[in-house]
Structures are given as C-alpha cells and as structure tokens.
Amino acid sequence: MTHPLQTRPLNICMVSDFFYPAMGGVESHLYNNSQCLIQRGHKVIIITHSHGNRRGVRYIAGGLKVYHVPAVIVYSNASLPTFFCTFPIFRQIFIREQIDIVHGHQAFSTFCHEALLHARSMGLKTVFTDHSLLGFADASGILLNKLLKFTLSDVHHAICVSHTSKENTVLRAALDPHQVSVIPNAIIADQFRPDPGARDAAWITVVVLSRLVYRKGIDLLVAAVPHICELCPRVRFIIGGDGPMRINIEQMRERHMLQDRVELLGSVQAADVRSVLVRGDIFLNTSLTEAFCIAIVEAASCGLLVVSTRVGGIPEVLPRYMITFAVPEEDHVVEALLEAVGRVDDRSSHPELAPSHFHSQVKKMYSWQNVAERTEQVYSKIAHLEEPPLIERFRRYYGCGLVAGKLFCLVAAVDFLIGVALAWLWPKERIERARNFDHAKYAAIVAHNRILANAPTSSFQQPDHAAGF
C-alpha cells in the first residue's frame, strides 16, 4: 500500500545554525537545495538562530520562509545547547507549518541536534546531512562523535556530501551504511562563467578564497607564498576571506615585503566571488580537512586550474586534468604550485585546459536540480517507514554506551514527557495553521515585473486626454 506521504507534496523543515546572512558551504547548500525542492512542488521552511536584529519570520527569494529563533551564540556561529528549551517553539513551528519531515544539517549545529530530538518525540520523519569530517583522537572529536551517535541512533536516514564523508560518519556514529546516502554539493554554473578579459596577462595570478582559520591550512599558505614569489617573479596572490589567522598573512607580507605581490581583500560577499575568481589563473586550496569543498568547483567553473591538498573528499570532486594535488606539507604545496604555473604557461596548446571547456564540464557534472531530485528520493524512501514504539527508541539509545546509553535514554524520556505536557497545555487543535505561500501568484507577479522592466518607454500607450499636446 502506498504511504500518503508518497502521494502528495511534502512539508519539509530544514534546520541548522548555519544560514544566511552568514556565508559558507552549508548556508549555500541549504538555500539552493530548498529553492529547488520548492520548484519541485514541495513546501520548505528553514529554522535557524537569530542574526543581530534579524529575528522572527522572514521571506527570501522564491517564497522561502525562514524562522530566525532567538538564541545565544557561543562559538563559530553555533548556538548555546539547551536540550529542552527549544522544544516549545519548535513544536509550535512544526505544527503551524504541518511539517512531515525535519531535515537537520551539520554536526556542529546545536539547533540541528535539538530539532531532530524534538521531531522524534513528536513522531515526525527525520533526515540528517553531514557536511564535515571529524577525527577520533582529540577531545572535541570524541565528545561530538558521541553526541552524533545519540542523534543518529533514531534518525530515519543520513546524507553525506562525499563517499569519504560517508565512511567517516558511519564510523563516528556506528551506522548501518545502507542507511547513509551520498549526495554531493553543487553550484549554479551559469553564475560562474569564465571571463578571460578580466585576467592581467602580465601576471600569473593565484587566487585564494577561504575562511582564514587553522583547519583551512593557513599555516601552509603563509609558508608557501614567500617561496613561490621568490621562485616565480611573475606570480602574484589575491587572498579573499577573513578570520583569526588573517594577522599571520599580514605579518608574512610585511616580513617579506610582498605588498605588491600579495593582495588581501578581506571578507568577500557571495555576489562578488565570481568577480574575484575570474581575475586568476590558478586557485589554491590548502585545507587540512574537507568533506567536499564547493570553492574548488566554483573556481573550475570560472576556468581556473586548481591546486589543492589531497585531503578528505576533495579527490572525488573534480577530474584529474582540472586539479593538481599536494600532500599537506609546505614543500609539496610549493611543488604543486610550480607544476600548475607551468601548465598555465602551456595552456594555449592544450584544448582540454581551456576555461570554456572547464566551465562546460563542471556544468554537466553539478546541478542543484539533481541534488534536490536525489534528496527527494531519500524522502520517498523513508515515507513508508513505520513509527517504532517508544521502547524501541530507548533500546537504540541504550546501545550508545555503558554510561552514555543510560544518559541518552534519560534525555529522550524527559523530552518525550515534555512533549506530552506541551500537548496537554497547547493541544494541536488550538495552534493556528500558517497559510501556504502562493508560488503561482508570486511567479506571475515576477514575470509581470520583468516585462515592465524590459519594455521600452514608447511602448506604453498615452492616455486619451494627452493626445492633443
């Protein structure tokens, strides 16, 4: 028998601490995947924490509804863990929007873990997408892996952005590999077209666009730049991004007197990324860990040769002729850059290295519509699953560890009891249902406005009373 969720459009709630106006790969994934799911006929809303004075409900392009829930930010845009305090407002939103599936993103997101826990207490279907890799030896990795195991013990399905990320998540959370799918990130290739005229022919320009933090390998960058500038007088660097390690790059530039060879742009807005990329010949990524890396796909789409450390899921992202790999060590990064400089000088004799060819290949490989379609297949896969009894949920949590298992059972039991109390205090019937956004009307208004904007002034007919003047 066909499950009712498989026969109608779904109401989906994406949840993460990481969303616009903050910038990053998770934010981009949430926005673009949600837009494509809306185009496929589903209702999608996003829950994230407040950003400055951005609180309450906002609508952004395409009628995407965003709930900015007040929260205390503790570190790197992640909110303060509260376990149960978000349950009342999350429950109100889930019921108001008549949510079928709650889809959490990113293991570092407090809102993600709490929303998945509360959704399971309410009997909703849940999906989790992991966007990062984590280790097993450091204290933060051990603690986060235990939390992830707790959350994913009762999630219907998990998604990872690369096969390396899948292996990492399966090991960290002790999951059945059949319950984890691989759906890569994507880009809108038309927004990253090459522009050969933007390059300075007098220089070979290396572009770096990254958050300037330790895990992005900024120490490697700081060590490699002076050597490359010494060995290749025609090479210059454009570095965009901000973070705590920007001071290291500024000190390196001052110490080696490279002000004319190293340009620091600071924070770069999403709308300006292409205009920076098309100025370059080579894109350099020195990350120490990376599950996917959208930045190298954007760079390749703009026609840049890519030099990257061989870490995480990066080897899965681009064909070998588009990218040169390096071991994450200073000497190897310098060697890889020198090889890429030689390929740039010889690029005109190799049609497969032409920027237009890079762009056309990336456009064929990556599409957000494809990501949305594959995500939709995951939703259809879990739609028929029966809701397990509460005792089965406790059994799953109990298996998380000798001590942690008992603690997780206690947390789940308290959350379930809070859900029962909330259902008594605010029954579903007394919660007003939100009106759905009229996408057909919105599309008609947008189309009409475009016609008016493109119409010449002379095409508008004058009123009859002006005919004699």
Short mmCIF file of C-alpha atoms in Angstrom, two decimals:
data_model
loop_
_atom_site.label_atom_id
_atom_site.label_comp_id
_atom_site.label_asym_id
_atom_site.label_seq_id
_atom_site.Cartn_x
_atom_site.Cartn_y
_atom_site.Cartn_z
CA MET A 1 0.00 0.00 0.00
CA THR A 2 1.30 3.47 -0.90
CA HIS A 3 2.04 5.67 2.07
CA PRO A 4 0.16 9.03 1.99
CA LEU A 5 3.46 10.96 2.19
CA GLN A 6 4.45 9.41 -1.15
CA THR A 7 1.32 10.61 -2.94
CA ARG A 8 1.42 14.35 -2.17
CA PRO A 9 3.93 17.20 -1.94
CA LEU A 10 5.83 17.19 1.34
CA ASN A 11 6.15 19.85 4.02
CA ILE A 12 9.86 19.94 4.85
CA CYS A 13 11.65 21.81 7.61
CA MET A 14 15.39 22.42 7.18
CA VAL A 15 17.16 23.18 10.47
CA SER A 16 20.69 24.45 11.08
CA ASP A 17 22.58 27.14 12.94
CA PHE A 18 24.35 27.93 9.68
CA PHE A 19 22.29 30.00 7.25
CA TYR A 20 22.30 33.41 5.58
CA PRO A 21 23.31 36.15 6.22
CA ALA A 22 26.35 34.09 7.34
CA MET A 23 28.34 32.70 4.40
CA GLY A 24 29.67 29.20 3.79
CA GLY A 25 29.09 25.86 2.11
CA VAL A 26 26.32 24.73 4.47
CA GLU A 27 24.47 28.02 4.01
CA SER A 28 24.71 27.73 0.23
CA HIS A 29 23.54 24.10 0.30
CA LEU A 30 20.52 24.91 2.47
CA TYR A 31 19.40 27.82 0.30
CA ASN A 32 19.86 26.25 -3.14
CA ASN A 33 18.53 22.81 -2.24
CA SER A 34 15.45 24.38 -0.61
CA GLN A 35 14.78 26.54 -3.66
CA CYS A 36 14.94 23.51 -5.98
CA LEU A 37 12.67 21.45 -3.71
CA ILE A 38 10.16 24.30 -3.79
CA GLN A 39 10.34 24.27 -7.59
CA ARG A 40 9.57 20.56 -7.47
CA GLY A 41 6.30 21.31 -5.68
CA HIS A 42 7.21 20.82 -2.01
CA LYS A 43 6.78 23.27 0.83
CA VAL A 44 10.10 24.12 2.50
CA ILE A 45 10.82 26.28 5.54
CA ILE A 46 14.10 26.91 7.34
CA ILE A 47 14.72 27.27 11.08
CA THR A 48 17.93 28.99 12.15
CA HIS A 49 19.02 31.22 15.00
CA SER A 50 18.72 35.00 15.01
CA HIS A 51 21.46 37.08 13.41
CA GLY A 52 21.80 40.53 15.01
CA ASN A 53 18.47 42.27 14.62
CA ARG A 54 17.21 39.61 12.21
CA ARG A 55 14.60 37.86 14.34
CA GLY A 56 11.20 36.38 13.70
CA VAL A 57 9.87 35.28 10.31
CA ARG A 58 11.43 36.42 7.04
CA TYR A 59 10.63 35.57 3.45
CA ILE A 60 13.52 35.45 0.98
CA ALA A 61 13.66 34.89 -2.79
CA GLY A 62 11.30 32.28 -4.19
CA GLY A 63 8.97 32.45 -1.19
CA LEU A 64 11.36 30.56 1.09
CA LYS A 65 10.19 31.12 4.66
CA VAL A 66 12.86 31.46 7.35
CA TYR A 67 12.29 31.37 11.12
CA HIS A 68 15.06 33.24 12.97
CA VAL A 69 14.70 31.91 16.53
CA PRO A 70 16.38 33.96 19.31
CA ALA A 71 19.41 32.13 20.69
CA VAL A 72 22.73 32.76 22.42
CA ILE A 73 25.72 32.27 20.10
CA VAL A 74 28.68 30.63 21.82
CA TYR A 75 31.28 29.80 19.16
CA SER A 76 31.72 29.95 15.38
CA ASN A 77 28.05 30.83 14.79
CA ALA A 78 26.78 27.81 16.76
CA SER A 79 24.10 28.42 19.39
CA LEU A 80 24.21 27.53 23.08
CA PRO A 81 22.97 23.95 23.75
CA THR A 82 19.73 23.98 25.76
CA PHE A 83 18.44 20.40 25.19
CA PHE A 84 14.79 21.04 26.05
CA CYS A 85 14.27 24.82 26.00
CA THR A 86 13.71 24.97 22.24
CA PHE A 87 11.01 22.27 22.28
CA PRO A 88 8.00 24.61 22.80
CA ILE A 89 8.88 26.94 19.91
CA PHE A 90 9.99 24.12 17.59
CA ARG A 91 6.76 22.24 18.30
CA GLN A 92 4.72 25.35 17.53
CA ILE A 93 6.53 25.78 14.20
CA PHE A 94 6.25 22.11 13.22
CA ILE A 95 2.51 22.10 13.90
CA ARG A 96 1.82 25.54 12.38
CA GLU A 97 3.59 24.58 9.17
CA GLN A 98 2.21 21.00 9.22
CA ILE A 99 5.70 19.57 8.82
CA ASP A 100 6.17 15.98 7.58
CA ILE A 101 9.96 15.73 7.54
CA VAL A 102 12.57 17.53 9.66
CA HIS A 103 15.94 17.71 7.91
CA GLY A 104 18.89 18.75 10.09
CA HIS A 105 22.21 19.94 8.68
CA GLN A 106 25.75 19.88 10.10
CA ALA A 107 27.07 18.02 13.13
CA PHE A 108 28.33 21.28 14.68
CA SER A 109 24.80 22.77 14.75
CA THR A 110 23.05 22.76 18.14
CA PHE A 111 19.70 23.61 16.53
CA CYS A 112 20.09 20.57 14.25
CA HIS A 113 20.53 18.09 17.11
CA GLU A 114 17.76 19.58 19.23
CA ALA A 115 15.28 19.78 16.34
CA LEU A 116 15.86 16.12 15.41
CA LEU A 117 15.37 15.04 19.04
CA HIS A 118 12.14 17.02 19.39
CA ALA A 119 10.86 15.86 16.00
CA ARG A 120 11.33 12.22 17.00
CA SER A 121 9.46 12.86 20.26
CA MET A 122 6.60 14.16 18.08
CA GLY A 123 6.72 11.14 15.76
CA LEU A 124 7.96 13.06 12.69
CA LYS A 125 10.24 11.65 10.00
CA THR A 126 13.85 12.88 10.26
CA VAL A 127 16.89 13.17 7.96
CA PHE A 128 20.40 14.36 8.79
CA THR A 129 23.04 15.74 6.38
CA ASP A 130 26.68 15.84 7.47
CA HIS A 131 28.89 18.43 5.77
CA SER A 132 32.20 17.92 7.63
CA LEU A 133 34.83 15.41 8.63
CA LEU A 134 35.86 14.83 12.23
CA GLY A 135 38.71 12.94 13.85
CA PHE A 136 38.62 10.26 16.52
CA ALA A 137 41.55 11.17 18.76
CA ASP A 138 41.06 14.74 20.00
CA ALA A 139 38.73 15.59 22.89
CA SER A 140 36.33 17.71 20.83
CA GLY A 141 36.03 14.95 18.22
CA ILE A 142 35.32 12.29 20.84
CA LEU A 143 32.59 14.36 22.51
CA LEU A 144 30.96 15.43 19.24
CA ASN A 145 31.08 11.89 17.86
CA LYS A 146 29.24 10.62 20.95
CA LEU A 147 26.60 13.35 20.52
CA LEU A 148 26.29 12.47 16.84
CA LYS A 149 25.81 8.80 17.71
CA PHE A 150 22.99 9.80 20.09
CA THR A 151 21.25 11.92 17.44
CA LEU A 152 21.64 9.45 14.56
CA SER A 153 20.56 6.43 16.60
CA ASP A 154 16.95 7.48 15.99
CA VAL A 155 17.15 9.28 12.63
CA HIS A 156 15.48 7.62 9.65
CA HIS A 157 18.24 8.38 7.13
CA ALA A 158 21.56 10.22 6.85
CA ILE A 159 23.13 12.00 3.87
CA CYS A 160 26.81 12.82 3.31
CA VAL A 161 28.35 15.05 0.66
CA SER A 162 31.10 12.63 -0.39
CA HIS A 163 32.00 8.96 -0.07
CA THR A 164 34.86 9.85 2.27
CA SER A 165 32.41 11.77 4.42
CA LYS A 166 30.08 8.75 4.42
CA GLU A 167 32.84 6.45 5.69
CA ASN A 168 33.71 9.00 8.36
CA THR A 169 30.10 9.40 9.52
CA VAL A 170 29.41 5.64 9.51
CA LEU A 171 32.43 5.05 11.74
CA ARG A 172 31.74 8.01 14.05
CA ALA A 173 28.07 7.19 14.63
CA ALA A 174 28.20 3.39 14.22
CA LEU A 175 25.56 3.48 11.48
CA ASP A 176 24.40 0.89 9.00
CA PRO A 177 25.99 2.01 5.68
CA HIS A 178 22.73 1.21 3.88
CA GLN A 179 21.08 3.97 5.92
CA VAL A 180 23.51 6.58 4.60
CA SER A 181 23.35 8.11 1.11
CA VAL A 182 25.92 10.21 -0.73
CA ILE A 183 24.56 13.37 -2.37
CA PRO A 184 27.28 15.89 -3.32
CA ASN A 185 27.05 19.64 -3.18
CA ALA A 186 26.61 21.64 -6.38
CA ILE A 187 26.84 25.13 -7.83
CA ILE A 188 24.83 27.25 -10.24
CA ALA A 189 27.33 27.07 -13.10
CA ASP A 190 25.77 29.97 -15.01
CA GLN A 191 26.78 32.26 -12.15
CA PHE A 192 30.44 31.22 -12.55
CA ARG A 193 31.27 31.81 -16.21
CA PRO A 194 34.87 32.40 -17.31
CA ASP A 195 35.95 35.91 -18.33
CA PRO A 196 39.42 35.75 -19.95
CA GLY A 197 39.45 39.53 -20.33
CA ALA A 198 39.48 40.02 -16.56
CA ARG A 199 42.93 38.47 -16.16
CA ASP A 200 46.12 40.52 -16.13
CA ALA A 201 48.31 38.99 -18.85
CA ALA A 202 51.45 40.39 -17.21
CA TRP A 203 50.97 38.16 -14.16
CA ILE A 204 50.12 34.59 -13.29
CA THR A 205 47.56 35.16 -10.56
CA VAL A 206 46.89 32.67 -7.78
CA VAL A 207 43.52 33.17 -6.04
CA VAL A 208 42.74 32.02 -2.50
CA LEU A 209 39.17 32.33 -1.18
CA SER A 210 38.72 30.81 2.26
CA ARG A 211 37.89 31.39 5.87
CA LEU A 212 41.24 32.23 7.43
CA VAL A 213 41.19 29.58 10.16
CA TYR A 214 43.56 26.77 11.11
CA ARG A 215 41.66 23.89 9.50
CA LYS A 216 41.83 25.69 6.14
CA GLY A 217 45.61 25.26 6.19
CA ILE A 218 46.51 28.93 6.50
CA ASP A 219 49.85 27.95 8.08
CA LEU A 220 50.70 26.12 4.83
CA LEU A 221 49.65 29.16 2.81
CA VAL A 222 51.79 31.50 4.90
CA ALA A 223 54.81 29.22 4.48
CA ALA A 224 54.37 28.62 0.73
CA VAL A 225 53.70 32.16 -0.54
CA PRO A 226 57.22 33.61 0.03
CA HIS A 227 58.87 30.61 -1.67
CA ILE A 228 56.64 30.86 -4.73
CA CYS A 229 57.17 34.61 -5.02
CA GLU A 230 60.94 34.06 -4.86
CA LEU A 231 60.97 31.25 -7.46
CA CYS A 232 58.42 32.80 -9.86
CA PRO A 233 58.74 36.59 -10.35
CA ARG A 234 55.56 36.64 -12.49
CA VAL A 235 53.32 35.10 -9.80
CA ARG A 236 51.10 37.19 -7.53
CA PHE A 237 48.43 36.24 -4.98
CA ILE A 238 44.89 37.50 -4.36
CA ILE A 239 43.64 36.32 -0.97
CA GLY A 240 40.00 36.80 -0.01
CA GLY A 241 38.39 35.90 3.28
CA ASP A 242 38.59 36.77 6.94
CA GLY A 243 39.28 35.04 10.21
CA PRO A 244 41.59 34.85 13.21
CA MET A 245 44.62 33.89 11.09
CA ARG A 246 44.49 36.93 8.83
CA ILE A 247 47.11 38.54 11.05
CA ASN A 248 49.53 35.71 10.12
CA ILE A 249 49.19 36.55 6.43
CA GLU A 250 49.63 40.27 7.07
CA GLN A 251 52.79 39.61 9.11
CA MET A 252 54.18 37.36 6.36
CA ARG A 253 53.53 40.03 3.74
CA GLU A 254 55.26 42.69 5.85
CA ARG A 255 58.20 40.47 6.80
CA HIS A 256 59.00 39.53 3.19
CA MET A 257 57.95 42.92 1.73
CA LEU A 258 55.39 41.40 -0.65
CA GLN A 259 52.84 44.21 -0.60
CA ASP A 260 52.95 44.42 -4.41
CA ARG A 261 52.61 40.63 -4.84
CA VAL A 262 50.01 39.70 -2.19
CA GLU A 263 46.63 41.46 -2.26
CA LEU A 264 44.35 40.98 0.77
CA LEU A 265 40.67 41.56 0.04
CA GLY A 266 39.19 40.80 3.44
CA SER A 267 35.68 39.36 3.62
CA VAL A 268 34.17 38.69 0.18
CA GLN A 269 30.39 38.69 -0.34
CA ALA A 270 28.82 35.79 -2.26
CA ALA A 271 27.80 38.11 -5.10
CA ASP A 272 31.44 39.16 -5.57
CA VAL A 273 33.04 35.70 -5.61
CA ARG A 274 33.00 35.33 -9.41
CA SER A 275 34.48 38.78 -9.97
CA VAL A 276 37.44 37.73 -7.80
CA LEU A 277 37.85 34.26 -9.34
CA VAL A 278 37.93 35.43 -12.97
CA ARG A 279 40.98 37.60 -12.17
CA GLY A 280 43.02 34.46 -11.51
CA ASP A 281 44.75 31.66 -13.42
CA ILE A 282 45.16 29.24 -10.50
CA PHE A 283 43.00 28.55 -7.45
CA LEU A 284 44.82 27.37 -4.33
CA ASN A 285 43.15 25.37 -1.56
CA THR A 286 45.31 24.35 1.42
CA SER A 287 42.63 22.78 3.65
CA LEU A 288 43.72 20.23 6.25
CA THR A 289 40.29 18.58 6.27
CA GLU A 290 37.41 18.93 3.83
CA ALA A 291 34.35 16.81 3.11
CA PHE A 292 33.67 18.31 -0.33
CA CYS A 293 34.88 21.94 -0.95
CA ILE A 294 32.45 23.88 -3.12
CA ALA A 295 35.10 26.59 -3.65
CA ILE A 296 37.21 24.45 -6.00
CA VAL A 297 34.12 23.66 -8.11
CA GLU A 298 33.31 27.37 -8.41
CA ALA A 299 36.93 28.08 -9.38
CA ALA A 300 36.99 25.33 -12.03
CA SER A 301 33.71 26.61 -13.44
CA CYS A 302 35.38 30.03 -13.86
CA GLY A 303 38.18 28.33 -15.80
CA LEU A 304 40.91 28.28 -13.15
CA LEU A 305 43.36 25.43 -12.73
CA VAL A 306 43.03 24.09 -9.18
CA VAL A 307 45.84 23.22 -6.77
CA SER A 308 44.63 21.52 -3.59
CA THR A 309 45.80 19.40 -0.71
CA ARG A 310 44.75 15.76 -1.08
CA VAL A 311 42.54 15.50 1.99
CA GLY A 312 39.04 14.23 2.78
CA GLY A 313 36.60 14.07 -0.11
CA ILE A 314 38.46 16.51 -2.40
CA PRO A 315 39.83 13.78 -4.74
CA GLU A 316 36.21 12.89 -5.59
CA VAL A 317 35.21 16.39 -6.69
CA LEU A 318 36.98 17.22 -9.99
CA PRO A 319 38.53 15.27 -12.90
CA ARG A 320 42.28 14.76 -12.65
CA TYR A 321 43.14 17.14 -15.53
CA MET A 322 41.48 20.06 -13.70
CA ILE A 323 43.34 19.71 -10.41
CA THR A 324 46.87 19.22 -9.10
CA PHE A 325 47.16 17.55 -5.71
CA ALA A 326 49.68 18.11 -2.95
CA VAL A 327 50.41 16.43 0.35
CA PRO A 328 49.54 18.95 3.11
CA GLU A 329 53.17 19.91 3.63
CA GLU A 330 54.95 23.13 2.69
CA ASP A 331 57.38 21.64 0.11
CA HIS A 332 54.69 19.64 -1.65
CA VAL A 333 52.37 22.66 -1.90
CA VAL A 334 55.21 24.67 -3.48
CA GLU A 335 55.95 21.87 -5.97
CA ALA A 336 52.28 21.56 -6.93
CA LEU A 337 52.02 25.31 -7.48
CA LEU A 338 55.14 25.30 -9.67
CA GLU A 339 53.63 22.48 -11.74
CA ALA A 340 50.39 24.45 -12.12
CA VAL A 341 52.33 27.58 -13.18
CA GLY A 342 53.96 25.52 -15.92
CA ARG A 343 50.57 24.25 -17.08
CA VAL A 344 49.24 27.83 -17.24
CA ASP A 345 52.15 28.84 -19.49
CA ASP A 346 51.42 25.84 -21.76
CA ARG A 347 47.62 26.12 -21.61
CA SER A 348 47.09 27.51 -25.12
CA SER A 349 48.40 24.28 -26.68
CA HIS A 350 46.01 22.05 -24.72
CA PRO A 351 42.30 22.49 -25.67
CA GLU A 352 41.17 20.41 -22.70
CA LEU A 353 42.62 23.07 -20.38
CA ALA A 354 40.65 25.92 -21.98
CA PRO A 355 38.50 27.87 -19.46
CA SER A 356 35.39 27.37 -21.62
CA HIS A 357 35.94 23.59 -21.57
CA PHE A 358 36.32 23.61 -17.78
CA HIS A 359 33.06 25.52 -17.45
CA SER A 360 31.09 23.22 -19.76
CA GLN A 361 32.35 20.11 -17.94
CA VAL A 362 31.51 21.45 -14.48
CA LYS A 363 28.05 22.46 -15.71
CA LYS A 364 27.43 18.85 -16.78
CA MET A 365 28.71 17.39 -13.50
CA TYR A 366 26.98 19.56 -10.89
CA SER A 367 23.39 20.78 -10.68
CA TRP A 368 21.23 21.73 -7.71
CA GLN A 369 18.22 20.27 -9.51
CA ASN A 370 19.96 16.89 -9.44
CA VAL A 371 20.74 17.32 -5.72
CA ALA A 372 17.09 18.16 -5.00
CA GLU A 373 15.86 15.17 -7.01
CA ARG A 374 18.14 12.77 -5.12
CA THR A 375 17.14 14.33 -1.78
CA GLU A 376 13.51 13.85 -2.78
CA GLN A 377 14.23 10.15 -3.37
CA VAL A 378 15.54 9.89 0.21
CA TYR A 379 12.33 11.49 1.48
CA SER A 380 10.26 8.99 -0.52
CA LYS A 381 12.34 6.12 0.83
CA ILE A 382 11.58 6.98 4.47
CA ALA A 383 7.94 7.93 3.91
CA HIS A 384 6.71 4.33 4.24
CA LEU A 385 8.67 3.54 7.39
CA GLU A 386 6.50 2.74 10.39
CA GLU A 387 6.94 4.72 13.63
CA PRO A 388 8.73 2.46 16.16
CA PRO A 389 7.35 2.18 19.71
CA LEU A 390 8.97 4.26 22.44
CA ILE A 391 10.68 1.21 23.94
CA GLU A 392 12.46 0.61 20.62
CA ARG A 393 13.79 4.18 20.68
CA PHE A 394 15.10 3.57 24.19
CA ARG A 395 16.77 0.35 23.02
CA ARG A 396 18.65 2.27 20.31
CA TYR A 397 19.81 4.93 22.74
CA TYR A 398 20.81 2.34 25.33
CA GLY A 399 23.24 0.84 22.85
CA CYS A 400 25.23 4.09 22.63
CA GLY A 401 27.49 3.17 25.54
CA LEU A 402 27.67 1.76 29.03
CA VAL A 403 27.21 5.17 30.70
CA ALA A 404 26.21 7.38 27.77
CA GLY A 405 23.43 4.96 26.79
CA LYS A 406 21.65 5.36 30.13
CA LEU A 407 22.09 9.14 29.99
CA PHE A 408 20.69 9.29 26.45
CA CYS A 409 17.67 7.22 27.48
CA LEU A 410 17.06 9.70 30.31
CA VAL A 411 17.28 12.67 27.92
CA ALA A 412 14.90 11.01 25.45
CA ALA A 413 12.43 10.13 28.22
CA VAL A 414 12.43 13.68 29.62
CA ASP A 415 11.98 15.11 26.11
CA PHE A 416 9.06 12.75 25.47
CA LEU A 417 7.40 13.76 28.76
CA ILE A 418 7.86 17.44 27.91
CA GLY A 419 6.17 16.72 24.60
CA VAL A 420 3.23 15.12 26.44
CA ALA A 421 3.00 18.15 28.77
CA LEU A 422 3.09 20.58 25.82
CA ALA A 423 0.37 18.59 24.05
CA TRP A 424 -1.81 18.99 27.14
CA LEU A 425 -1.06 22.69 27.61
CA TRP A 426 -1.29 23.62 23.90
CA PRO A 427 -3.26 20.97 22.00
CA LYS A 428 -2.67 20.79 18.24
CA GLU A 429 -6.22 21.90 17.60
CA ARG A 430 -5.58 25.27 19.31
CA ILE A 431 -2.48 26.08 17.25
CA GLU A 432 -3.27 28.19 14.19
CA ARG A 433 -2.10 26.74 10.87
CA ALA A 434 0.10 29.00 8.74
CA ARG A 435 -1.07 29.95 5.26
CA ASN A 436 0.99 28.48 2.45
CA PHE A 437 2.92 30.82 0.20
CA ASP A 438 1.18 31.28 -3.18
CA HIS A 439 4.03 30.41 -5.53
CA ALA A 440 1.87 30.63 -8.66
CA LYS A 441 0.83 34.20 -7.81
CA TYR A 442 4.43 35.08 -6.90
CA ALA A 443 5.72 33.74 -10.24
CA ALA A 444 3.06 35.71 -12.14
CA ILE A 445 3.99 38.96 -10.34
CA VAL A 446 7.72 38.40 -11.00
CA ALA A 447 7.07 37.68 -14.67
CA HIS A 448 4.87 40.80 -14.98
CA ASN A 449 7.51 42.98 -13.32
CA ARG A 450 10.18 41.65 -15.68
CA ILE A 451 8.01 42.52 -18.67
CA LEU A 452 7.52 46.05 -17.35
CA ALA A 453 11.24 46.44 -16.63
CA ASN A 454 12.23 45.33 -20.14
CA ALA A 455 9.52 47.22 -22.03
CA PRO A 456 10.70 50.43 -23.82
CA THR A 457 9.10 53.68 -22.68
CA SER A 458 7.50 54.25 -26.08
CA SER A 459 5.52 51.01 -25.79
CA PHE A 460 3.30 52.44 -23.07
CA GLN A 461 0.16 53.96 -24.56
CA GLN A 462 -0.56 57.57 -23.57
CA PRO A 463 -3.93 58.39 -22.04
CA ASP A 464 -6.51 59.78 -24.47
CA HIS A 465 -6.58 63.20 -22.80
CA ALA A 466 -2.88 63.72 -23.67
CA ALA A 467 -3.35 63.11 -27.40
CA GLY A 468 -3.57 66.82 -28.35
CA PHE A 469 -0.39 68.02 -26.56
#
